[in-house]
XYZ file of C-alpha atoms in Angstrom:
556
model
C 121.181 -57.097 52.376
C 119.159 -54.240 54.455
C 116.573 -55.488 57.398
C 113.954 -53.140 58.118
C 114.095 -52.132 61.947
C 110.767 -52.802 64.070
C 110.310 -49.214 63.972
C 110.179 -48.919 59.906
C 108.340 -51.791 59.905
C 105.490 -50.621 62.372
C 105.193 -47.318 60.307
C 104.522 -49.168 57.090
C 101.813 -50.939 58.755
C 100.363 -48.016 60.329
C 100.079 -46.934 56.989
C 98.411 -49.800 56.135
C 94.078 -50.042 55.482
C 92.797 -49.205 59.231
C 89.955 -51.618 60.318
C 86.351 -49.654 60.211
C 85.412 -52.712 62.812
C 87.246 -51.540 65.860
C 86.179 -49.792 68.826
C 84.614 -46.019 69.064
C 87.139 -45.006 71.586
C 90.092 -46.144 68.392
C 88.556 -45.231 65.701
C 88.124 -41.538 66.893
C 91.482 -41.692 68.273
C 93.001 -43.071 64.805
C 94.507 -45.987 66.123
C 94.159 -49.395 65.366
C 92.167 -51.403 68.097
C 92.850 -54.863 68.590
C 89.019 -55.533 68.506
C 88.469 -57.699 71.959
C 84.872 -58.642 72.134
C 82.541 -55.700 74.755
C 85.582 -53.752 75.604
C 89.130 -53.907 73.244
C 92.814 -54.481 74.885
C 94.016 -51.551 73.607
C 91.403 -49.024 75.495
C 91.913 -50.771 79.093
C 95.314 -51.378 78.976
C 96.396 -47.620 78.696
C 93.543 -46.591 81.215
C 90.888 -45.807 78.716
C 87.038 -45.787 78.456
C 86.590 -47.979 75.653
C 83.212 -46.673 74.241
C 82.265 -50.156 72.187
C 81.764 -50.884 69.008
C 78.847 -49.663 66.461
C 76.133 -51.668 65.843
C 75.911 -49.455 62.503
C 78.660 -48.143 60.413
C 78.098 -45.630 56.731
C 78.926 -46.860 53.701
C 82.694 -45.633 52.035
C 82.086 -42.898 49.168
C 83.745 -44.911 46.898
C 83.936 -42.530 44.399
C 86.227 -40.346 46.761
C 84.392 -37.459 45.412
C 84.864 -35.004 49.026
C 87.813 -32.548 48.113
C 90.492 -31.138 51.061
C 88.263 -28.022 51.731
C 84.926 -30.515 52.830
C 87.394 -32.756 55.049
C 89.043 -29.183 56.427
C 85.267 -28.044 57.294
C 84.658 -31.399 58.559
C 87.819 -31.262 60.831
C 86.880 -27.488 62.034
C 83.100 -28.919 62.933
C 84.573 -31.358 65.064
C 86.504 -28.504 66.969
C 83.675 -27.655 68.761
C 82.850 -31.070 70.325
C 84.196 -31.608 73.598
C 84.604 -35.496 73.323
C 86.111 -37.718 70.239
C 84.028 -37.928 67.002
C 84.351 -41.140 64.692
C 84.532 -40.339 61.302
C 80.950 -41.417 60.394
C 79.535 -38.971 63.079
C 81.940 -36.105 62.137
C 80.681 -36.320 58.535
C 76.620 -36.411 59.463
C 77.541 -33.581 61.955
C 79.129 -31.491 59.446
C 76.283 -32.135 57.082
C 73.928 -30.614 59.365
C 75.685 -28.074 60.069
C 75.891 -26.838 56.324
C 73.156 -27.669 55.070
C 70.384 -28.830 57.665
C 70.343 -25.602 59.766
C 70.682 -23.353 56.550
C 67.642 -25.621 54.875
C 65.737 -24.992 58.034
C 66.119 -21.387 58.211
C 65.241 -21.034 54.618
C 61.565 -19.634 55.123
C 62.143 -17.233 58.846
C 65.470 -16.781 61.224
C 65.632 -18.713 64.621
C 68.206 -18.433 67.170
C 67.000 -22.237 68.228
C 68.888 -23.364 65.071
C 71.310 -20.631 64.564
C 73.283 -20.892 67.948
C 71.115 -22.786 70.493
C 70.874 -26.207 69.432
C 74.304 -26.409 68.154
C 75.828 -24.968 71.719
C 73.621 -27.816 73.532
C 75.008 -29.965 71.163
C 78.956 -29.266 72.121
C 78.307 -30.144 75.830
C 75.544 -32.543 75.948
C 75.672 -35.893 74.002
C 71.894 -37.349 73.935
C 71.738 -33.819 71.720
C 74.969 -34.504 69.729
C 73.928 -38.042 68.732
C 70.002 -36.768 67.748
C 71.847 -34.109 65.867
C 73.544 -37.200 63.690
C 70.906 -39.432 63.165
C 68.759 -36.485 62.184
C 71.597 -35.212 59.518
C 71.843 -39.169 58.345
C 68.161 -39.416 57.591
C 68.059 -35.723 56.220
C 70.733 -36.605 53.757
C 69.711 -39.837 52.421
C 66.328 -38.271 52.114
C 67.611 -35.790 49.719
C 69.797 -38.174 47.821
C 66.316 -39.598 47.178
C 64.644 -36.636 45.816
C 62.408 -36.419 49.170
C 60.256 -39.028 47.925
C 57.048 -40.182 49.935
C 58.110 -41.544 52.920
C 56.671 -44.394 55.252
C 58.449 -46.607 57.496
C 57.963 -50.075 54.740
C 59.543 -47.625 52.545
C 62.581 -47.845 54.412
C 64.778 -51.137 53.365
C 66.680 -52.938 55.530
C 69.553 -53.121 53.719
C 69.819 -48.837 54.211
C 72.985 -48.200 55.889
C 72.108 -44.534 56.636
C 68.820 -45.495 58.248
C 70.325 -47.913 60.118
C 73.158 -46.026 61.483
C 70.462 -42.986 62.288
C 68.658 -45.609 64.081
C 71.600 -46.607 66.015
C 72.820 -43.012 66.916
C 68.552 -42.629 67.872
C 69.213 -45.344 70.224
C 72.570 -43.671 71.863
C 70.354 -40.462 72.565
C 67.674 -41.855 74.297
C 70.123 -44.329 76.023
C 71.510 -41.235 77.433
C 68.617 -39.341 78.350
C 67.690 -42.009 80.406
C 71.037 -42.598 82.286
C 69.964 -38.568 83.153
C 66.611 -39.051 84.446
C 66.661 -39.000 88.039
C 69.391 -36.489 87.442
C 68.366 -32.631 89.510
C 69.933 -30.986 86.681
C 68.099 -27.981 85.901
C 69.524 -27.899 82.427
C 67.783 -31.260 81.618
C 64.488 -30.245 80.952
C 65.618 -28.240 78.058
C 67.942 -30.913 76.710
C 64.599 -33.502 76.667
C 63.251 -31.151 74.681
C 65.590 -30.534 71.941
C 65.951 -34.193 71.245
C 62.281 -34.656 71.598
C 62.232 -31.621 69.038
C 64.836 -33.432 66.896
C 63.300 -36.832 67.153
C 60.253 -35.651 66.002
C 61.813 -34.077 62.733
C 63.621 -37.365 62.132
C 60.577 -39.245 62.370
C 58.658 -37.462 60.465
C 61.571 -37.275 57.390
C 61.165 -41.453 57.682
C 57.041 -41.098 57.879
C 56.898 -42.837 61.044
C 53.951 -40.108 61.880
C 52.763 -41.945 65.261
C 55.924 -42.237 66.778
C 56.594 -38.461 65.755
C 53.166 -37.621 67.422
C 54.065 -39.441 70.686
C 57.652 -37.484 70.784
C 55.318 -34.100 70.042
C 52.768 -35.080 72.940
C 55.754 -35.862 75.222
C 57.308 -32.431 74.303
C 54.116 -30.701 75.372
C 52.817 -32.248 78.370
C 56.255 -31.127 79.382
C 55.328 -27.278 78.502
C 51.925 -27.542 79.601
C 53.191 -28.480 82.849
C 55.303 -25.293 83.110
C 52.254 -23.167 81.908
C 50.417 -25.320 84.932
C 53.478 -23.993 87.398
C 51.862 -20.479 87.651
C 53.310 -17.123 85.988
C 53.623 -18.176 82.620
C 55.741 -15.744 81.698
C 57.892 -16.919 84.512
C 58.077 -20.365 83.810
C 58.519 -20.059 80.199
C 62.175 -18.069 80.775
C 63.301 -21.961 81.966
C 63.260 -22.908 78.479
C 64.608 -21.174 75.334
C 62.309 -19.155 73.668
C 62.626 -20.439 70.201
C 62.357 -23.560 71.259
C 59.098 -23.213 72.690
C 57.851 -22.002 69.422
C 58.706 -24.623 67.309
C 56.771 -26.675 69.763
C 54.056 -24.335 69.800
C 53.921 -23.762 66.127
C 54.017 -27.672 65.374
C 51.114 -28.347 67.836
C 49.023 -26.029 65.509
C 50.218 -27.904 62.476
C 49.436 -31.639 63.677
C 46.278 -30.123 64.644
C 45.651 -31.424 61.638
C 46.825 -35.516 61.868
C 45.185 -36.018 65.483
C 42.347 -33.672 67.384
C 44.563 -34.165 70.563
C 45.964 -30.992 69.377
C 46.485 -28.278 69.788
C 47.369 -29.218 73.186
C 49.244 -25.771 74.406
C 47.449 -22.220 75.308
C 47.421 -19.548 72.336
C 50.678 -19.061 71.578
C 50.468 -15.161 73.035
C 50.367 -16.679 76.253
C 53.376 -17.960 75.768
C 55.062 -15.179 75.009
C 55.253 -11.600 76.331
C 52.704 -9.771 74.387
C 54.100 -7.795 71.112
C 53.487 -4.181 71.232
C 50.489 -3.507 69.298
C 48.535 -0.901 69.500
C 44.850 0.597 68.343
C 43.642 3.714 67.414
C 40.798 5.162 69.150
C 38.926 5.348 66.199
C 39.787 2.336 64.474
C 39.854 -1.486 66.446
C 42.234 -2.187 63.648
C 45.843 -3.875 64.954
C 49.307 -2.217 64.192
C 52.419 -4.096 63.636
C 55.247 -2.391 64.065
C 58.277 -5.739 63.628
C 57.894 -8.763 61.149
C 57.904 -11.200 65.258
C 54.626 -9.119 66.035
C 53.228 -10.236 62.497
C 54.438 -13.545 62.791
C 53.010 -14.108 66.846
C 49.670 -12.747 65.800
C 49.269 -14.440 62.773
C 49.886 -18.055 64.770
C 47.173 -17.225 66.606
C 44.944 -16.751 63.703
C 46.605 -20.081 62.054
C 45.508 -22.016 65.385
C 42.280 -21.252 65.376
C 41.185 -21.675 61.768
C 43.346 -25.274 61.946
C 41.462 -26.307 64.847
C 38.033 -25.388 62.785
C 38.916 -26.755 59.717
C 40.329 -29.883 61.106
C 37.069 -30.772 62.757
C 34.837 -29.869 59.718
C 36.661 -31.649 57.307
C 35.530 -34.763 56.357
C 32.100 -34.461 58.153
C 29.009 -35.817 56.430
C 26.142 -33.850 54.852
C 24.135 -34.768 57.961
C 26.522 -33.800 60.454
C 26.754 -30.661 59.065
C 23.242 -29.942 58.789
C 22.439 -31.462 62.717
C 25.066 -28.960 64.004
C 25.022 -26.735 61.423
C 23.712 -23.408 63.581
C 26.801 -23.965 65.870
C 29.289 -24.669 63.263
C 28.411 -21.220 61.434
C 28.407 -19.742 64.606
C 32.234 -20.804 65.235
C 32.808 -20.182 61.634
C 31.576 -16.777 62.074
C 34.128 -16.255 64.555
C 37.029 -17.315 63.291
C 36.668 -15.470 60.327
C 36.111 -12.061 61.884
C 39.736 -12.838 63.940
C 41.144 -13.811 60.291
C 39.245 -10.186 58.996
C 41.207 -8.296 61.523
C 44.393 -9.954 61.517
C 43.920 -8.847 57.891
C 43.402 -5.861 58.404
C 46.037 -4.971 60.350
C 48.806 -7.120 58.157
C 47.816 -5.021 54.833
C 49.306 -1.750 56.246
C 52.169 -3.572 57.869
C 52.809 -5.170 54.582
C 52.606 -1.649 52.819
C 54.835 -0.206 54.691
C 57.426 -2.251 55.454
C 57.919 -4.518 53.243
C 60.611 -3.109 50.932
C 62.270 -2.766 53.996
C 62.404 -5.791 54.587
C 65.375 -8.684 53.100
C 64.548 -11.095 50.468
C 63.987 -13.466 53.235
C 61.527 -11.514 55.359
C 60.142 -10.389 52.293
C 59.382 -14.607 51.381
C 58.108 -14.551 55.194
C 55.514 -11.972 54.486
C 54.588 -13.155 51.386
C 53.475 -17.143 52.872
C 51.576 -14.768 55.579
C 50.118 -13.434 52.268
C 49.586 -16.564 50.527
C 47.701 -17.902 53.317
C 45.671 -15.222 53.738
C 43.845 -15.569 50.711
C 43.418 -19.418 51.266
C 42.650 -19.908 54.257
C 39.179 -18.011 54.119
C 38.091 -20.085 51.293
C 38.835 -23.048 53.300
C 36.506 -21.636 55.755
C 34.013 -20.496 53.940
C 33.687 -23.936 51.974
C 33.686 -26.145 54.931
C 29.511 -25.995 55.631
C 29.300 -26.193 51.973
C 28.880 -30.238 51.680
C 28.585 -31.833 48.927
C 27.654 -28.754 47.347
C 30.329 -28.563 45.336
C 28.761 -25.829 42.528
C 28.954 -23.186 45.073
C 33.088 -23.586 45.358
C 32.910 -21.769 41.504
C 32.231 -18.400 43.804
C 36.178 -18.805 44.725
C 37.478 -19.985 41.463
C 39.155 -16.623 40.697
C 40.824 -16.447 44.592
C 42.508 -20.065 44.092
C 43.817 -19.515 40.853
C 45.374 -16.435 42.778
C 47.186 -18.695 45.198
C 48.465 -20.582 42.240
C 50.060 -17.570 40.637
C 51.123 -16.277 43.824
C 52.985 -19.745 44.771
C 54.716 -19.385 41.526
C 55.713 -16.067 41.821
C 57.389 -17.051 45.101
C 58.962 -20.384 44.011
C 60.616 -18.125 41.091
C 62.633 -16.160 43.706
C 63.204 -19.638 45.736
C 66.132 -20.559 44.326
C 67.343 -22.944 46.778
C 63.975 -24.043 48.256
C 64.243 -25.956 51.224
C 63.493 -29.756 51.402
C 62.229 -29.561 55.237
C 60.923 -26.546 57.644
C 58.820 -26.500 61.151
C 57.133 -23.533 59.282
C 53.881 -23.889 56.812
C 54.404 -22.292 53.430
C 52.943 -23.507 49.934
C 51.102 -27.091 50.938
C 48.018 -26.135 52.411
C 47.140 -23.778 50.397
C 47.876 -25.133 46.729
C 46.112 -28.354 48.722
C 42.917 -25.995 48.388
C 43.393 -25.331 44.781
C 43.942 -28.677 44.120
C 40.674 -30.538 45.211
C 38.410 -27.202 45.881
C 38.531 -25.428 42.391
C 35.977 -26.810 40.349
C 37.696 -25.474 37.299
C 40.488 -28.229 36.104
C 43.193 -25.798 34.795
C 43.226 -24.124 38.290
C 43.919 -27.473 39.538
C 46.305 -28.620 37.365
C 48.594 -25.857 37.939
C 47.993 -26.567 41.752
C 48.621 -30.196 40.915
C 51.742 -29.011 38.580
C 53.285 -26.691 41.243
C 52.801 -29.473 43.970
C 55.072 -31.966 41.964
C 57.751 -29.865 41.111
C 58.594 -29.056 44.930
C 58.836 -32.369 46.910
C 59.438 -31.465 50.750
C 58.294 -31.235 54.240
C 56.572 -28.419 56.266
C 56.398 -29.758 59.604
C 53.852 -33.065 59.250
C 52.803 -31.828 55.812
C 53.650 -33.917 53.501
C 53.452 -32.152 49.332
C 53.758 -36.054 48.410
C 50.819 -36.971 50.421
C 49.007 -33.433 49.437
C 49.617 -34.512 45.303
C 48.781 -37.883 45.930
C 45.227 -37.457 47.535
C 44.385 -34.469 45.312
C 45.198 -36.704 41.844
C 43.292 -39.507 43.065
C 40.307 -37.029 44.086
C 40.337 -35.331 40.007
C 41.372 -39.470 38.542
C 37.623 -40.461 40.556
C 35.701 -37.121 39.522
C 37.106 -37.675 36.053
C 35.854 -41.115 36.135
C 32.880 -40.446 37.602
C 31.995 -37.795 34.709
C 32.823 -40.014 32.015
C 30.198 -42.834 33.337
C 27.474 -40.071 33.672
C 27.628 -37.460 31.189
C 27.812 -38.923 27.577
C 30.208 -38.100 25.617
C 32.715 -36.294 28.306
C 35.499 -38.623 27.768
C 35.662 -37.298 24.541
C 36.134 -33.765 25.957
C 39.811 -32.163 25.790
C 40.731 -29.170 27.916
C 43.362 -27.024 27.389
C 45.701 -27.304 30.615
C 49.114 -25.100 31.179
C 49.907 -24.852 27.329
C 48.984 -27.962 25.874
C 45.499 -29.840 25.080
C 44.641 -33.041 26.789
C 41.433 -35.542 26.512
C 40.338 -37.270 29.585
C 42.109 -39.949 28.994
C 45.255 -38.107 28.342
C 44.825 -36.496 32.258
C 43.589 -40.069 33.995
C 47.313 -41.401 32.021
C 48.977 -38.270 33.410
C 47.854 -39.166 37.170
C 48.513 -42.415 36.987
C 51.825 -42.543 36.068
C 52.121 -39.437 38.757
C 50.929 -41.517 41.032
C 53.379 -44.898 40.601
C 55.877 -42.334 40.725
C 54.833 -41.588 44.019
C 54.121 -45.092 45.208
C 57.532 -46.766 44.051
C 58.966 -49.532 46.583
C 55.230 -48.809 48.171
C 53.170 -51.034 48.527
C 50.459 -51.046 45.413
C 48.040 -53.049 42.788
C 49.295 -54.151 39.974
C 51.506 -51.526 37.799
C 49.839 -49.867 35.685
C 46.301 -49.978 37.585
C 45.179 -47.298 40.602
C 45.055 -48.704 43.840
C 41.695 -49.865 44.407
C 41.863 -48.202 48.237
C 45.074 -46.254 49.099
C 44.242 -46.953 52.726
C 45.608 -50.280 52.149
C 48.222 -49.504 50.572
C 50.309 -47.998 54.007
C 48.935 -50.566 56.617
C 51.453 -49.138 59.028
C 49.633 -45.913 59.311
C 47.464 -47.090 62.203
C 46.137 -43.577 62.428
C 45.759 -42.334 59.261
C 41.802 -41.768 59.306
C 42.730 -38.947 61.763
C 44.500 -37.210 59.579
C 41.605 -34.240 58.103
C 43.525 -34.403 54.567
C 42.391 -38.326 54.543
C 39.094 -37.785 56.265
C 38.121 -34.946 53.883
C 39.379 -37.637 50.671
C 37.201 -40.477 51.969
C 34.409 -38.067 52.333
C 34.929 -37.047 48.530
C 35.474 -40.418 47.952
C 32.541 -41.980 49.512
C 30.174 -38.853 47.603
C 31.592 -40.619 44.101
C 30.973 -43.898 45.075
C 27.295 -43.080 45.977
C 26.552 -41.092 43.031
C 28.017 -43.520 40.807
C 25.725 -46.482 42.259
């Protein structure tokens, strides 16, 4: 009879099922650890660092579905690491580098995501490990159709949230080993992970702790622009990476008044080369970064307007109302000119231009036509008849959004930049003619994603409930109205009929949230997400209550 020798027999175990328990340090290594409790045998009996074991580990694909060429791309990822990847890391860090960085640069080009971040990442761990948990929650946010997010949402029983939150942990584990280091290179590496932390919070809706990171990021910037030449001190940090920080402090301008916290974004920069005629004040753009610098500075200052106005009572607009107009005034001669100088820019250059720049322009577009009615309605109150004076504008934005999504094939599920929200967010609770905002409502639902903070979830949920309480407020004051039936995007629909439509819209939104009982509207969304502690901040919420509180007192 034939006896295996000890060697055969080792190699049939080593072909055996390897443990997904063992050590870090073994598992990237593809050996099998003998598991000793803190640090194993195996590691620090050869002279290794054994790295521990993971708190968190990603569920198998059972269905095996990953062919040779994904595990090949995997294995060529992991080339450019300069420590051992386990397998679970190696996956999330392949993901985002196919698919997170090319869904990020969907809307504009960025060096910070096209080579910056991802050399940081090859050297410097707390980056690597942010770079993972932001890929994990990016990817299991997808695989759920980028539904509404907030942090009860999230069950416990999520492996991918809980690994993300483990890698989270590694990161700022690290960064703080590296605090008292006199590495000059540090400062920058805070603020990539503060960067990515902030986009991984935000993909879970945990919008305060997202805010802190932001804050953090830009006291750290401010204190540079504090240091003297601006100019100067800005060439310490990436360029692109200050912009992302500079062009999400104008966005969350919008969740807490803290910001904008930075100076206008041209001081940030070295100025773009424009130049006037002698005869004309007009502005002339001569590259789509100009364009793009200038009209920041235009976003920033009609955010920080509209984010004050909104929501403000009848009275408070008619106590400060000579100062408000006054600021109003302002901002929309600086919008006027902008204007002015982006129409010939756009004219000229713009089948020049790839499809991508071309989308670029176009959001500059979009956003041009809605962001004066935002201003212009803002003093308006509760004087809601006027907004039929921009009825034809906002249907605009709605055509011009679909026009755009058309050539968006692949539209991306998260960007730092602004694109479609805020505007078809006007259309959607400023039009007083329904079919305007339906189609706003319509375009809102069929493109569930991020822009920074915005949310379209949150955007579609607060504009439904504002048109279910207007509807319902019409049908106890004007007799006979629920009988009316309006002819919305092809097809005819009674009141009833739309109030159905938004409410099962709405539980769509709301599912694993908490709610009243199915079937019924939630008597006050604000109680609903408990674990927004700061959610009257945000203007899209103040501006609702305001509308809301306007029903409720014309209705008593």
């Amino acid at each position: 009879m034939h006896h295996p020798t000890g060697s055969a027999v080792t190699r049939i175990r080593a072909g055996g099922k390897r443990s997904r328990t063992g050590c870090r340090t073994c598992r990237a290594r593809r050996v099998k650890c003998d598991e000793t409790p803190v640090t194993c045998h195996n590691c620090t009996s050869t002279g290794r660092k054994c790295d521990g074991y993971d708190a968190q580990r990603l569920p198998r694909d059972r269905k095996k579905r990953a062919s040779k060429n994904k595990a090949t791309l995997q294995l060529d990822v992991g080339k450019t690491i300069n420590w051992a990847m386990t397998s679970d890391e190696r996956q999330c860090f392949s993901y985002f580098h196919n698919h997170t960085i090319p869904t990020l640069l969907q809307f504009f080009d960025s060096t910070l995501w096209q080579t910056h971040v991802l050399q940081l990442s090859r050297y410097e761990p707390p980056v690597y490990h942010a770079i993972v948990a932001l890929s994990a929650i990016h990817r299991q946010s997808e695989a759920h159709g980028m539904q509404l997010a907030s942090p009860a949402s999230i069950r416990a029983d999520d492996a991918w949230h809980r690994f993300a939150q483990d890698q989270l942990g590694r990161s700022v584990m690290l960064l703080n080993q590296r605090c008292a280091s006199q590495d000059p290179s540090l400062r920058e590496v805070i603020l990539v992970c503060c960067l990515l932390f902030i986009l991984a919070d935000l993909l879970r809706g945990r919008y305060d702790d997202a805010f802190q990171h932001l804050r953090g990021g830009l006291g750290i910037l401010k204190e540079l622009q504090a240091s003297g030449n601006v100019s100067n001190a800005f060439c310490q940090v990436e360029q692109s990476l200050v912009s992302a920080f500079a062009h999400l402090d104008i966005l969350a301008s919008h969740y807490d008044r803290v910001f904008p916290m930075l100076a206008p974004v041209n001081h940030l920069q070295s100025a773009p080369s424009i130049s006037h005629d002698t005869q004309d004040s007009s502005p002339e753009y001569w590259s789509l970064q100009e364009v793009r610098s200038a009209f920041d500075i235009i976003l920033r200052k009609s955010y920080r307007f509209c984010s004050k106005c909104l929501g403000v009572s009848d009275e408070e607009i008619a106590r400060n109302y000579e100062s408000l107009q006054s600021e109003q005034i302002e901002v929309w001669s600086q919008v006027a000119e902008f204007k002015s100088g982006f129409e010939p820019f756009y004219a000229t250059f713009y089948n020049k231009l790839n499809p991508k720049e071309q989308r670029g322009l176009d959001i500059i577009k979009l956003h041009l036509l809605s962001i004066p009615v935002g201003l212009k309605s803002l003093l308006l109150g509760s004087n809601r008849a006027a907004l039929s004076y921009y009825t034809s504008d906002l249907e605009t934005v709605c055509s011009m959004v679909e026009e755009i999504m058309a050539r968006f094939t692949e539209r991306p599920s998260v960007t730092l930049e602004n694109g479609v929200i805020a505007p078809l967010f006007h259309s959607a609770t400023l039009c007083p003619d329904y079919s305007v905002r339906w189609w706003a409502l319509e375009l809102l639902r069929s493109w569930p994603h991020r822009e920074g903070p915005f949310d379209s979830n949150w955007i579609t949920f607060l504009s439904e409930e504002s048109l279910r309480l207007e509807l319902e407020m019409r049908c106890e004051q004007e007799p006979g109205f629920r009988d009316t039936v309006f002819f919305l995007r092809g097809e005819e629909l009674s009141v009833d009929k739309m109030i159905s439509r938004i409410g099962c819209s709405q539980r769509k939104q709301l599912q694993g949230k908490r709610r009243g009982v199915a079937g019924d509207p939630p008597s006050d969304f604000l109680e609903i997400f408990p674990e927004f502690k700061n959610m009257q901040t945000w203007s899209c919420v103040r501006a609702f209550m305001a509308f809301s509180a306007g029903i409720k007192k014309t209705t008593v």
